[in-house]
Amino acid sequence: MRNVLLFLLFVLLNSSPFLNAQELVPFNDMLTLLDSGQIEETKEALSQYDFNHLSKNEQASYLLNEGIIKFQENQLIDAYTTLLKVKALHVYASTMVIYNANDYLMRIANSVSEYSTAAPSLIKENCAIAEELDDPKLKIDCIYNSFYTELIGEDYDLALKYNYQMQRIAEQNNLQKELLGIENNMGTIHYFKGSYDSTLFYFERNLERSRKTNDTLAIAQRINNMAMLRAALKDHKASLENITEAELMARSGSDHQLLLTILRNKADILTNNENYKDATAYYYKHLEMNDTIESSNNARQLHEIQTKYETVEKELKNVALEAENLRNQASNNLLMFLLVVAIGIAGYFILNHYKSKKIMAERKLAQEERELKLMKDQELASINAMIAGQEKERLKIASDLHDDLGSSLTAIKISLENAKERTSDEYSKSILENACGILSETYAKVRTLSHTQNSRVLSEDGWINSLKDLADKINKTGKLDVEVVHSQFHGRLSNTTELYLFRMIQELINNVMKHAQATEASINITEYATTLDIMVEDNGKGFDYSSTGNKGIGLENIKKRVRDMKGTFVADSSTKRGGCTINIEIPLA
């Protein structure tokens, strides 16, 4: 009943809308979303986290994503402040989180003049991280930041030196994409230096490498650069061929800004070729496309403003609707609370009722156990009285056998021997001699039986030695060979227990002598940690123990006594294979 109540409570609580939380997006997956420009999706994923309940490591990852979002939304000051909070958690944050924070801090430093002094220390820290991780791409990114700083400062020789370092790392690690950008930078630096021959070398090699990528826009950009270089070298024909090829490739792509640049460059190149008519046409194409792009940008901006207005209006409606939902939910929660309280009260009375019934049942069971124990104690007392009576009866029988029957047999034997000596008839002598032999044998059996029945008092050395004495006496008859084997047996048991065990084994051996027609028997006694194991075996004719008629009073008494001693009794016998094995196991506790 208690489980039913808990289940109802679980169902009620889980029906609450507060518990239906969305699945959380890992912070690393958010970085992937940001790289693909999915800012709104990242914001939504980030809003599912409760910052105050995050670990320090998770807080650093949270702030990194928040800072990158602000950077991409051009909120550079707020982005810089947020990323500095990531740096404050450097003890807890992962190495890559710190690296990315430094990277975006450098981007902001390169855009906002008042932060530019922070760039060198950030570059140094990221270079150390790149070396620690031994990551070639991170090493190239680190050197690129130094190259960019020198390029802005117009120290072209040092900028070129940094590119040589990046080129060596890219070639050693077969980083083709990075190598493509590095060689393009090297050609550009030579162009700024006025070393056009070197520029041509790097541009040609870079163009050849880019054609293998099948990236149409990347190829178009490099052909455009080649066209402008050839124009600077006064190779107007080659320049026109390059810019025309770049135009065709750019038109097949979707980069309108690149096509706009190529149109303007082609107009300039046509002018250098003194083809003023076509040059004028391309100037007009450039202006028309520029106007189209600006119009498109204006339309997009207007659409964004309209969207923001509609979003605000929708949010206001949502706030009103949410307020109404909260009021309804408050009412529902109150009803649910009252229902839970009612169920709780009902559950209390039901559980209390079942608890009372359980207590009464336990009391009844305890009373039944006490009565059962009393019955067992009474039964045990009856068995003890029966055994005491059997002991007394055995003593009387032994005394009668020894004193009365024994003396009578002795007198008869003397009379027969006197008669044998006085007769001269050989036939009569042989009869009398045979009678004396039978009488001697009868006397020996009576004497053995008398000693067997008179073994009431156990040996001072314990019941094991008493069993050995019993076996010796039986062995002397020559009818049955009894062996007593004991192992792992230490110490003595209580007198009552030893007497019971002795009598049970004695009864089993008597059964062997009376019924089994056996020539050998063994008594094996083994003591374990908590039990005493007794096994009595013989090689007799066996019997069918499953038959009710073969379960004599002696065996049933032994079984009952073993059961009262909390033990087990197992008999294994068969008339087909012969022999019998009795296993008795008694707890020592």
Coordinates of C-alpha atoms in Angstrom, one line a residue:
M1 CA 0.0 0.0 0.0
R2 CA 2.9 2.3 0.8
N3 CA 4.4 1.8 -2.7
V4 CA 1.0 2.7 -4.2
L5 CA 0.9 6.0 -2.3
L6 CA 4.5 6.8 -3.3
F7 CA 3.7 6.1 -6.9
L8 CA 0.6 8.4 -6.8
L9 CA 2.7 11.1 -5.3
F10 CA 5.4 10.6 -7.9
V11 CA 2.9 10.9 -10.7
L12 CA 1.4 14.1 -9.3
L13 CA 4.7 15.8 -8.8
N14 CA 5.9 14.8 -12.2
S15 CA 2.8 16.3 -13.8
S16 CA 4.1 19.7 -12.8
P17 CA 5.5 21.7 -15.8
F18 CA 8.4 22.9 -13.7
L19 CA 10.0 19.4 -13.9
N20 CA 9.9 19.1 -17.7
A21 CA 13.4 20.5 -18.3
Q22 CA 14.9 20.6 -21.8
E23 CA 18.0 18.5 -22.5
L24 CA 21.2 20.5 -21.9
V25 CA 23.6 21.1 -24.7
P26 CA 27.3 20.5 -23.8
F27 CA 29.5 23.7 -23.7
N28 CA 31.9 22.3 -26.4
D29 CA 28.9 21.8 -28.7
M30 CA 28.0 25.4 -28.2
L31 CA 31.4 26.4 -29.5
T32 CA 30.7 24.4 -32.7
L33 CA 27.4 26.3 -33.0
L34 CA 29.1 29.6 -32.7
D35 CA 31.8 28.7 -35.3
S36 CA 28.9 28.0 -37.7
G37 CA 27.3 31.4 -36.9
Q38 CA 24.3 30.0 -35.0
I39 CA 24.2 32.7 -32.3
E40 CA 20.5 32.5 -31.3
E41 CA 20.6 28.7 -31.0
T42 CA 23.7 29.1 -28.7
K43 CA 21.9 31.7 -26.6
E44 CA 18.9 29.4 -26.2
A45 CA 21.2 26.5 -25.2
L46 CA 23.1 28.7 -22.7
S47 CA 19.9 29.9 -21.1
Q48 CA 19.0 26.4 -19.9
Y49 CA 21.9 26.4 -17.4
D50 CA 21.7 28.0 -13.9
F51 CA 25.1 29.7 -13.6
N52 CA 25.0 29.7 -9.7
H53 CA 24.6 25.9 -9.6
L54 CA 27.5 25.2 -11.9
S55 CA 31.0 24.1 -10.8
K56 CA 33.9 26.5 -11.2
N57 CA 35.1 24.6 -14.3
E58 CA 31.6 24.7 -15.8
Q59 CA 31.3 28.4 -15.0
A60 CA 34.4 29.1 -17.0
S61 CA 33.0 27.3 -20.0
Y62 CA 29.7 29.1 -19.6
L63 CA 31.4 32.6 -19.5
L64 CA 33.6 31.7 -22.6
N65 CA 30.5 31.0 -24.7
E66 CA 28.8 34.1 -23.4
G67 CA 31.9 36.2 -24.2
I68 CA 32.1 34.8 -27.8
I69 CA 28.4 35.6 -28.3
K70 CA 28.9 39.2 -27.3
F71 CA 32.0 39.4 -29.5
Q72 CA 30.1 38.2 -32.6
E73 CA 27.3 40.7 -31.8
N74 CA 30.0 43.4 -31.8
Q75 CA 29.5 44.1 -28.1
L76 CA 33.3 44.3 -27.7
I77 CA 33.6 46.0 -24.3
D78 CA 31.1 43.6 -22.7
A79 CA 32.8 40.7 -24.4
Y80 CA 36.2 41.8 -23.1
T81 CA 34.8 42.1 -19.5
T82 CA 33.2 38.6 -19.7
L83 CA 36.3 37.0 -21.0
L84 CA 38.4 38.5 -18.2
K85 CA 36.1 36.6 -15.8
V86 CA 37.1 33.4 -17.6
K87 CA 40.7 34.3 -16.9
A88 CA 39.9 34.8 -13.3
L89 CA 38.9 31.2 -13.1
H90 CA 42.1 29.9 -14.7
V91 CA 42.8 27.7 -11.7
Y92 CA 39.6 25.7 -12.4
A93 CA 39.2 26.1 -16.2
S94 CA 40.6 23.6 -18.8
T95 CA 43.6 24.6 -20.8
M96 CA 41.6 25.0 -24.1
V97 CA 39.0 27.2 -22.4
I98 CA 41.8 29.6 -21.3
Y99 CA 43.4 29.4 -24.8
N100 CA 40.1 30.3 -26.5
A101 CA 39.5 33.1 -24.0
N102 CA 43.0 34.5 -24.8
D103 CA 42.3 34.2 -28.6
Y104 CA 39.2 36.3 -28.4
L105 CA 40.8 38.8 -26.1
M106 CA 43.5 39.3 -28.7
R107 CA 40.9 39.8 -31.4
I108 CA 39.3 42.5 -29.3
A109 CA 42.7 44.0 -28.6
N110 CA 43.4 44.2 -32.3
S111 CA 40.0 46.0 -32.8
V112 CA 39.9 48.4 -29.8
S113 CA 42.9 50.6 -29.3
E114 CA 42.7 51.0 -25.5
Y115 CA 43.1 47.2 -25.1
S116 CA 46.0 46.8 -27.6
T117 CA 48.7 46.7 -24.9
A118 CA 47.2 43.4 -23.5
A119 CA 47.9 41.5 -26.8
P120 CA 51.7 40.6 -26.2
S121 CA 51.1 39.0 -22.9
L122 CA 48.1 37.0 -24.2
I123 CA 50.2 35.9 -27.2
K124 CA 53.0 34.7 -24.9
E125 CA 50.5 32.8 -22.7
N126 CA 48.9 31.0 -25.7
C127 CA 52.3 30.1 -27.1
A128 CA 53.1 28.4 -23.8
I129 CA 49.8 26.5 -23.9
A130 CA 50.5 25.4 -27.5
E131 CA 53.9 24.2 -26.6
E132 CA 52.5 22.4 -23.5
L133 CA 49.9 20.6 -25.6
D134 CA 52.4 20.1 -28.5
D135 CA 49.5 20.9 -31.0
P136 CA 50.9 22.1 -34.4
K137 CA 47.6 24.0 -35.3
L138 CA 47.7 25.9 -32.0
K139 CA 51.4 26.7 -32.5
I140 CA 50.6 28.2 -36.0
D141 CA 47.7 30.2 -34.5
C142 CA 50.0 31.5 -31.8
I143 CA 52.7 32.6 -34.3
Y144 CA 49.9 34.1 -36.6
N145 CA 49.0 36.5 -33.8
S146 CA 52.6 37.7 -33.6
F147 CA 52.7 38.0 -37.5
Y148 CA 49.5 40.0 -37.6
T149 CA 50.9 42.4 -35.0
E150 CA 54.0 43.0 -37.0
L151 CA 52.1 43.3 -40.3
I152 CA 49.9 46.1 -38.8
G153 CA 53.1 47.8 -37.6
E154 CA 54.5 47.4 -41.2
D155 CA 57.6 45.5 -40.0
Y156 CA 57.4 43.3 -43.1
D157 CA 60.7 41.5 -42.5
L158 CA 59.7 40.3 -39.0
A159 CA 56.2 39.4 -40.3
L160 CA 57.9 37.3 -43.1
K161 CA 60.1 35.6 -40.5
Y162 CA 57.0 34.5 -38.5
N163 CA 55.4 33.1 -41.8
Y164 CA 58.6 31.0 -42.4
Q165 CA 58.1 29.5 -38.9
M166 CA 54.4 28.8 -39.6
Q167 CA 55.3 27.3 -43.0
R168 CA 57.9 24.9 -41.5
I169 CA 55.4 23.6 -38.9
A170 CA 52.6 23.2 -41.5
E171 CA 54.9 21.2 -43.9
Q172 CA 56.2 19.0 -41.0
N173 CA 52.7 18.1 -40.0
N174 CA 51.1 18.0 -43.6
L175 CA 48.6 20.8 -42.7
Q176 CA 47.6 21.7 -46.3
K177 CA 44.8 24.1 -45.4
E178 CA 47.1 26.1 -43.1
L179 CA 49.9 26.0 -45.7
L180 CA 47.6 27.5 -48.3
G181 CA 46.9 30.5 -46.1
I182 CA 50.5 30.9 -45.0
E183 CA 51.9 31.0 -48.6
N184 CA 49.2 33.6 -49.6
N185 CA 50.4 35.8 -46.6
M186 CA 54.0 35.4 -47.7
G187 CA 53.1 36.6 -51.3
T188 CA 51.1 39.5 -49.8
I189 CA 54.0 40.6 -47.6
H190 CA 56.4 40.6 -50.6
Y191 CA 53.8 42.7 -52.5
F192 CA 53.8 45.3 -49.7
K193 CA 57.6 45.3 -49.8
G194 CA 57.6 45.8 -53.5
S195 CA 59.3 42.5 -54.2
Y196 CA 57.0 41.6 -57.1
D197 CA 59.1 38.7 -58.4
S198 CA 58.9 37.0 -55.0
T199 CA 55.2 37.9 -54.9
L200 CA 54.7 36.2 -58.3
F201 CA 56.5 33.1 -57.1
Y202 CA 54.4 32.6 -54.0
F203 CA 51.1 33.6 -55.8
E204 CA 51.7 31.1 -58.6
R205 CA 52.6 28.3 -56.2
N206 CA 49.6 29.2 -54.0
L207 CA 47.2 29.3 -56.9
E208 CA 48.4 25.9 -58.1
R209 CA 47.9 24.5 -54.6
S210 CA 44.4 26.1 -54.2
R211 CA 43.3 24.6 -57.6
K212 CA 43.7 21.2 -56.0
T213 CA 41.2 22.0 -53.3
N214 CA 38.3 22.6 -55.8
D215 CA 37.2 25.6 -53.7
T216 CA 35.9 27.9 -56.4
L217 CA 35.8 31.1 -54.3
A218 CA 39.3 30.5 -52.8
I219 CA 40.6 30.0 -56.3
A220 CA 38.8 33.1 -57.6
Q221 CA 40.3 35.2 -54.8
R222 CA 43.9 34.0 -55.7
I223 CA 43.4 34.6 -59.4
N224 CA 42.1 38.1 -58.6
N225 CA 45.3 38.7 -56.6
M226 CA 47.4 37.4 -59.5
A227 CA 45.6 39.7 -61.9
M228 CA 46.4 42.8 -59.7
L229 CA 50.0 41.7 -59.3
R230 CA 50.4 41.4 -63.1
A231 CA 48.8 44.8 -63.5
A232 CA 51.5 46.2 -61.2
L233 CA 54.1 44.4 -63.3
K234 CA 52.6 46.1 -66.4
D235 CA 51.7 42.7 -67.9
H236 CA 48.3 44.0 -69.0
K237 CA 47.4 41.1 -71.3
A238 CA 48.0 38.4 -68.6
S239 CA 46.3 40.7 -66.1
L240 CA 43.2 40.8 -68.2
E241 CA 43.2 37.1 -68.7
N242 CA 43.5 36.5 -64.9
I243 CA 40.7 38.9 -64.0
T244 CA 38.3 37.5 -66.6
E245 CA 38.9 34.0 -65.3
A246 CA 38.3 35.2 -61.7
E247 CA 35.1 36.9 -62.8
L248 CA 33.7 33.7 -64.3
M249 CA 34.5 31.7 -61.2
A250 CA 33.1 34.4 -58.9
R251 CA 29.8 34.5 -60.8
S252 CA 29.4 30.7 -60.3
G253 CA 29.7 31.2 -56.5
S254 CA 27.6 33.1 -54.0
D255 CA 30.1 35.7 -52.7
H256 CA 28.7 39.0 -54.0
Q257 CA 31.3 41.0 -52.2
L258 CA 34.1 39.2 -54.0
L259 CA 32.4 39.6 -57.3
L260 CA 31.9 43.4 -56.6
T261 CA 35.7 43.7 -55.9
I262 CA 36.5 41.7 -59.1
L263 CA 34.2 44.0 -61.2
R264 CA 36.0 47.1 -60.0
N265 CA 39.5 45.6 -60.5
K266 CA 38.5 44.5 -64.1
A267 CA 37.4 48.1 -64.8
D268 CA 40.8 49.3 -63.7
I269 CA 42.6 46.7 -65.7
L270 CA 40.6 47.5 -68.9
T271 CA 41.5 51.1 -68.4
N272 CA 45.2 50.1 -68.2
N273 CA 44.6 48.2 -71.5
E274 CA 43.1 51.4 -72.9
N275 CA 39.8 49.6 -73.5
Y276 CA 37.8 52.5 -72.2
K277 CA 34.4 51.4 -73.6
D278 CA 34.5 48.1 -71.7
A279 CA 36.1 49.7 -68.7
T280 CA 33.1 52.2 -68.5
A281 CA 30.7 49.3 -68.8
Y282 CA 32.3 47.5 -65.9
Y283 CA 32.4 50.6 -63.8
Y284 CA 28.6 50.8 -64.3
K285 CA 28.3 47.1 -63.4
H286 CA 30.2 47.7 -60.3
L287 CA 28.0 50.7 -59.3
E288 CA 24.8 48.8 -60.1
M289 CA 25.9 45.8 -58.0
N290 CA 27.1 48.0 -55.2
D291 CA 23.7 49.8 -55.2
T292 CA 21.9 46.4 -55.2
I293 CA 24.0 45.2 -52.3
E294 CA 23.4 48.4 -50.3
S295 CA 19.7 48.1 -51.1
S296 CA 19.7 44.6 -50.0
N297 CA 21.6 45.5 -46.8
N298 CA 19.1 48.3 -46.2
A299 CA 16.2 46.0 -46.7
R300 CA 17.8 43.4 -44.4
Q301 CA 18.3 46.1 -41.7
L302 CA 14.7 47.2 -42.1
H303 CA 13.6 43.6 -41.9
E304 CA 15.7 43.1 -38.8
I305 CA 14.1 46.2 -37.2
Q306 CA 10.7 45.0 -38.1
T307 CA 11.5 41.5 -36.7
K308 CA 12.8 43.0 -33.5
Y309 CA 9.6 45.1 -33.2
E310 CA 7.5 42.0 -33.7
T311 CA 9.6 40.1 -31.3
V312 CA 9.2 42.7 -28.6
E313 CA 5.4 42.8 -29.2
K314 CA 5.3 39.0 -29.1
E315 CA 7.3 39.0 -25.9
L316 CA 4.9 41.5 -24.3
K317 CA 2.0 39.2 -25.3
N318 CA 4.0 36.2 -24.0
V319 CA 4.5 38.0 -20.7
A320 CA 0.8 38.7 -20.3
L321 CA 0.0 35.1 -21.3
E322 CA 2.7 33.8 -18.9
A323 CA 1.2 35.9 -16.1
E324 CA -2.2 34.3 -16.7
N325 CA -0.6 30.9 -16.9
L326 CA 1.2 31.5 -13.6
R327 CA -2.1 32.5 -11.9
N328 CA -3.7 29.3 -13.3
Q329 CA -0.7 27.3 -12.3
A330 CA -0.8 28.7 -8.8
S331 CA -4.4 27.6 -8.5
N332 CA -3.5 24.2 -9.9
N333 CA -0.6 23.9 -7.5
L334 CA -2.9 24.8 -4.5
L335 CA -5.3 22.1 -5.6
M336 CA -2.5 19.7 -6.1
F337 CA -1.1 20.5 -2.7
L338 CA -4.4 20.0 -1.0
L339 CA -4.8 16.7 -2.9
V340 CA -1.3 15.6 -1.8
V341 CA -2.2 16.5 1.8
A342 CA -5.4 14.6 1.6
I343 CA -3.6 11.6 0.2
G344 CA -1.0 11.9 2.8
I345 CA -3.5 11.9 5.6
A346 CA -5.4 9.0 4.1
G347 CA -2.1 7.2 3.7
Y348 CA -1.2 7.8 7.3
F349 CA -4.4 6.2 8.6
I350 CA -4.1 3.3 6.1
L351 CA -0.4 2.7 7.0
N352 CA -1.3 3.0 10.7
H353 CA -4.0 0.4 10.2
Y354 CA -1.7 -1.9 8.4
K355 CA 1.0 -1.3 11.0
S356 CA -1.5 -2.3 13.8
K357 CA -2.5 -5.4 11.9
K358 CA 1.2 -6.3 11.5
I359 CA 1.9 -5.8 15.2
M360 CA -1.1 -8.1 16.1
A361 CA 0.1 -10.7 13.6
E362 CA 3.7 -10.5 15.1
R363 CA 2.3 -10.9 18.6
K364 CA 0.2 -13.9 17.4
L365 CA 3.2 -15.4 15.7
A366 CA 5.3 -14.9 18.9
Q367 CA 2.6 -16.6 21.0
E368 CA 2.5 -19.5 18.5
E369 CA 6.3 -19.8 18.7
R370 CA 6.2 -19.8 22.5
E371 CA 3.5 -22.5 22.5
L372 CA 5.5 -24.5 19.9
K373 CA 8.7 -24.2 22.0
L374 CA 6.8 -25.4 25.1
M375 CA 5.4 -28.4 23.2
K376 CA 8.9 -29.2 22.0
D377 CA 10.3 -28.9 25.5
Q378 CA 7.6 -31.2 26.7
E379 CA 8.3 -33.7 23.9
L380 CA 12.0 -33.5 24.7
A381 CA 11.3 -34.2 28.3
S382 CA 9.2 -37.2 27.3
I383 CA 12.0 -38.5 25.1
N384 CA 14.5 -37.9 27.9
A385 CA 12.2 -39.9 30.3
M386 CA 11.9 -42.6 27.7
I387 CA 15.6 -42.8 27.3
A388 CA 16.0 -42.9 31.0
G389 CA 13.5 -45.7 31.2
Q390 CA 15.4 -47.5 28.4
E391 CA 18.6 -47.2 30.3
K392 CA 17.0 -48.6 33.4
E393 CA 15.4 -51.4 31.4
R394 CA 18.8 -52.2 29.8
L395 CA 20.4 -52.4 33.2
K396 CA 17.8 -54.8 34.5
I397 CA 18.0 -57.0 31.4
A398 CA 21.8 -57.0 31.6
S399 CA 21.7 -57.9 35.3
D400 CA 19.2 -60.7 34.7
L401 CA 21.2 -62.1 31.8
H402 CA 24.4 -62.0 33.8
D403 CA 23.1 -63.1 37.3
D404 CA 20.2 -65.4 36.6
L405 CA 20.5 -66.8 33.1
G406 CA 24.3 -66.8 33.2
S407 CA 24.5 -68.8 36.4
S408 CA 21.8 -71.2 35.2
L409 CA 23.7 -71.8 32.0
T410 CA 26.9 -72.4 34.0
A411 CA 25.1 -75.0 36.2
I412 CA 23.7 -76.7 33.1
K413 CA 27.2 -76.9 31.5
I414 CA 28.7 -78.4 34.7
S415 CA 26.0 -81.0 34.8
L416 CA 26.5 -81.9 31.2
E417 CA 30.2 -82.3 31.6
N418 CA 29.7 -84.6 34.7
A419 CA 27.3 -86.7 32.6
K420 CA 29.8 -86.9 29.8
E421 CA 32.6 -88.1 32.1
R422 CA 30.4 -90.8 33.7
T423 CA 29.1 -92.4 30.5
S424 CA 31.1 -95.0 28.6
D425 CA 28.9 -94.9 25.5
E426 CA 30.8 -93.0 22.7
Y427 CA 27.6 -92.0 20.9
S428 CA 26.1 -90.5 24.1
K429 CA 29.5 -88.7 24.8
S430 CA 29.4 -87.1 21.3
I431 CA 25.8 -85.9 21.9
L432 CA 26.8 -84.5 25.3
E433 CA 29.9 -82.9 23.9
N434 CA 27.9 -81.2 21.1
A435 CA 25.4 -80.0 23.7
C436 CA 28.3 -78.5 25.8
G437 CA 29.5 -76.7 22.7
I438 CA 26.1 -75.2 21.9
L439 CA 25.8 -74.2 25.6
S440 CA 29.2 -72.5 25.6
E441 CA 28.3 -70.6 22.4
T442 CA 24.9 -69.6 24.0
Y443 CA 26.7 -68.4 27.1
A444 CA 29.2 -66.3 25.1
K445 CA 26.3 -64.6 23.3
V446 CA 24.5 -64.0 26.6
R447 CA 27.7 -62.6 28.1
T448 CA 28.3 -60.3 25.0
L449 CA 24.6 -59.1 25.1
S450 CA 24.9 -58.4 28.8
H451 CA 28.0 -56.3 28.3
T452 CA 26.5 -54.5 25.4
Q453 CA 23.3 -53.6 27.3
N454 CA 25.4 -52.7 30.4
S455 CA 27.3 -49.9 28.6
R456 CA 25.2 -47.1 30.2
V457 CA 28.0 -45.4 31.9
L458 CA 30.3 -43.8 29.4
S459 CA 34.0 -44.0 29.6
E460 CA 35.7 -41.3 31.5
D461 CA 37.6 -40.4 28.3
G462 CA 34.3 -39.6 26.6
W463 CA 31.8 -41.2 24.2
I464 CA 34.4 -41.8 21.4
N465 CA 36.3 -44.2 23.6
S466 CA 33.0 -45.8 24.8
L467 CA 32.2 -46.5 21.1
K468 CA 35.6 -48.0 20.6
D469 CA 35.0 -50.3 23.6
L470 CA 31.6 -51.2 22.2
A471 CA 33.3 -52.1 18.8
D472 CA 36.0 -54.2 20.5
K473 CA 33.4 -56.2 22.3
I474 CA 31.4 -56.8 19.1
N475 CA 34.6 -57.6 17.2
K476 CA 35.5 -60.4 19.7
T477 CA 32.3 -62.3 18.8
G478 CA 33.8 -62.8 15.3
K479 CA 30.3 -62.2 13.7
L480 CA 30.8 -58.5 12.8
D481 CA 33.9 -56.3 12.3
V482 CA 33.2 -52.8 13.5
E483 CA 35.6 -49.9 12.8
V484 CA 35.5 -46.5 14.6
V485 CA 37.1 -43.6 12.6
H486 CA 37.1 -40.0 13.9
S487 CA 38.9 -36.9 12.6
Q488 CA 39.0 -33.2 13.3
F489 CA 37.3 -33.9 16.7
H490 CA 38.3 -31.7 19.6
G491 CA 37.1 -31.5 23.1
R492 CA 34.0 -33.0 24.9
L493 CA 30.3 -32.4 24.5
S494 CA 27.8 -32.2 27.3
N495 CA 27.1 -35.4 29.1
T496 CA 23.5 -35.6 27.9
T497 CA 24.6 -35.0 24.2
E498 CA 27.3 -37.6 24.4
L499 CA 24.9 -40.1 25.9
Y500 CA 22.3 -39.4 23.2
L501 CA 24.8 -39.8 20.4
F502 CA 26.2 -43.0 22.0
R503 CA 22.8 -44.6 22.3
M504 CA 21.8 -43.6 18.7
I505 CA 24.9 -45.2 17.3
Q506 CA 24.5 -48.2 19.6
E507 CA 21.0 -48.6 18.3
L508 CA 22.2 -48.4 14.7
I509 CA 24.9 -51.0 15.3
N510 CA 22.4 -53.3 17.1
N511 CA 20.1 -53.0 14.0
V512 CA 23.1 -54.1 11.8
M513 CA 23.7 -57.1 14.0
K514 CA 20.1 -58.1 14.1
H515 CA 18.9 -57.5 10.5
A516 CA 21.7 -56.6 8.1
Q517 CA 23.5 -60.0 7.8
A518 CA 26.7 -57.8 7.4
T519 CA 30.3 -58.8 8.0
E520 CA 31.7 -55.3 8.2
A521 CA 30.5 -51.9 9.6
S522 CA 32.1 -48.5 10.1
I523 CA 31.4 -45.5 12.3
N524 CA 32.8 -42.3 10.9
I525 CA 32.7 -39.1 13.1
T526 CA 34.0 -35.8 11.7
E527 CA 33.8 -32.4 13.4
Y528 CA 33.5 -29.2 11.3
A529 CA 33.4 -25.6 12.4
T530 CA 29.7 -25.6 13.3
T531 CA 28.5 -29.2 12.8
L532 CA 29.3 -32.7 13.8
D533 CA 28.9 -35.3 11.1
I534 CA 28.2 -39.0 11.9
M535 CA 28.1 -41.7 9.2
V536 CA 27.3 -45.4 10.0
E537 CA 27.8 -47.8 7.1
D538 CA 27.5 -51.6 6.6
N539 CA 27.9 -54.1 3.8
G540 CA 24.7 -56.0 4.6
K541 CA 21.8 -57.0 2.5
G542 CA 20.2 -53.5 2.7
F543 CA 16.5 -52.7 2.9
D544 CA 13.9 -50.5 1.2
Y545 CA 13.8 -47.4 3.4
S546 CA 11.0 -45.8 1.3
S547 CA 8.7 -48.6 2.4
T548 CA 6.7 -47.7 5.5
G549 CA 7.0 -51.3 6.9
N550 CA 10.7 -51.0 7.0
K551 CA 10.8 -47.9 9.2
G552 CA 11.1 -49.5 12.6
I553 CA 10.5 -47.9 16.0
G554 CA 14.3 -47.6 16.6
L555 CA 15.0 -45.6 13.4
E556 CA 12.0 -43.4 14.0
N557 CA 13.1 -42.6 17.5
I558 CA 16.6 -41.8 16.3
K559 CA 15.1 -39.5 13.6
K560 CA 12.9 -37.7 16.1
R561 CA 15.8 -37.3 18.5
V562 CA 18.0 -35.9 15.7
R563 CA 15.3 -33.5 14.7
D564 CA 14.9 -32.3 18.3
M565 CA 18.7 -31.6 18.4
K566 CA 18.2 -29.3 15.3
G567 CA 20.0 -31.9 13.1
T568 CA 19.4 -33.8 9.9
F569 CA 18.9 -37.6 9.4
V570 CA 19.4 -39.3 6.0
A571 CA 19.2 -43.0 5.2
D572 CA 20.5 -44.4 1.9
S573 CA 19.9 -48.1 1.4
S574 CA 18.7 -50.5 -1.4
T575 CA 18.0 -54.3 -1.6
K576 CA 19.4 -54.3 -5.1
R577 CA 22.9 -53.0 -4.5
G578 CA 23.0 -54.0 -0.7
G579 CA 24.5 -52.1 2.2
C580 CA 23.2 -49.2 4.1
T581 CA 24.5 -45.7 4.9
I582 CA 23.1 -43.5 7.7
N583 CA 24.1 -39.8 7.8
I584 CA 23.5 -37.7 10.9
E585 CA 24.4 -34.0 11.1
I586 CA 24.2 -32.2 14.5
P587 CA 24.8 -28.5 15.0
L588 CA 27.5 -27.8 17.6
A589 CA 26.2 -24.3 18.6

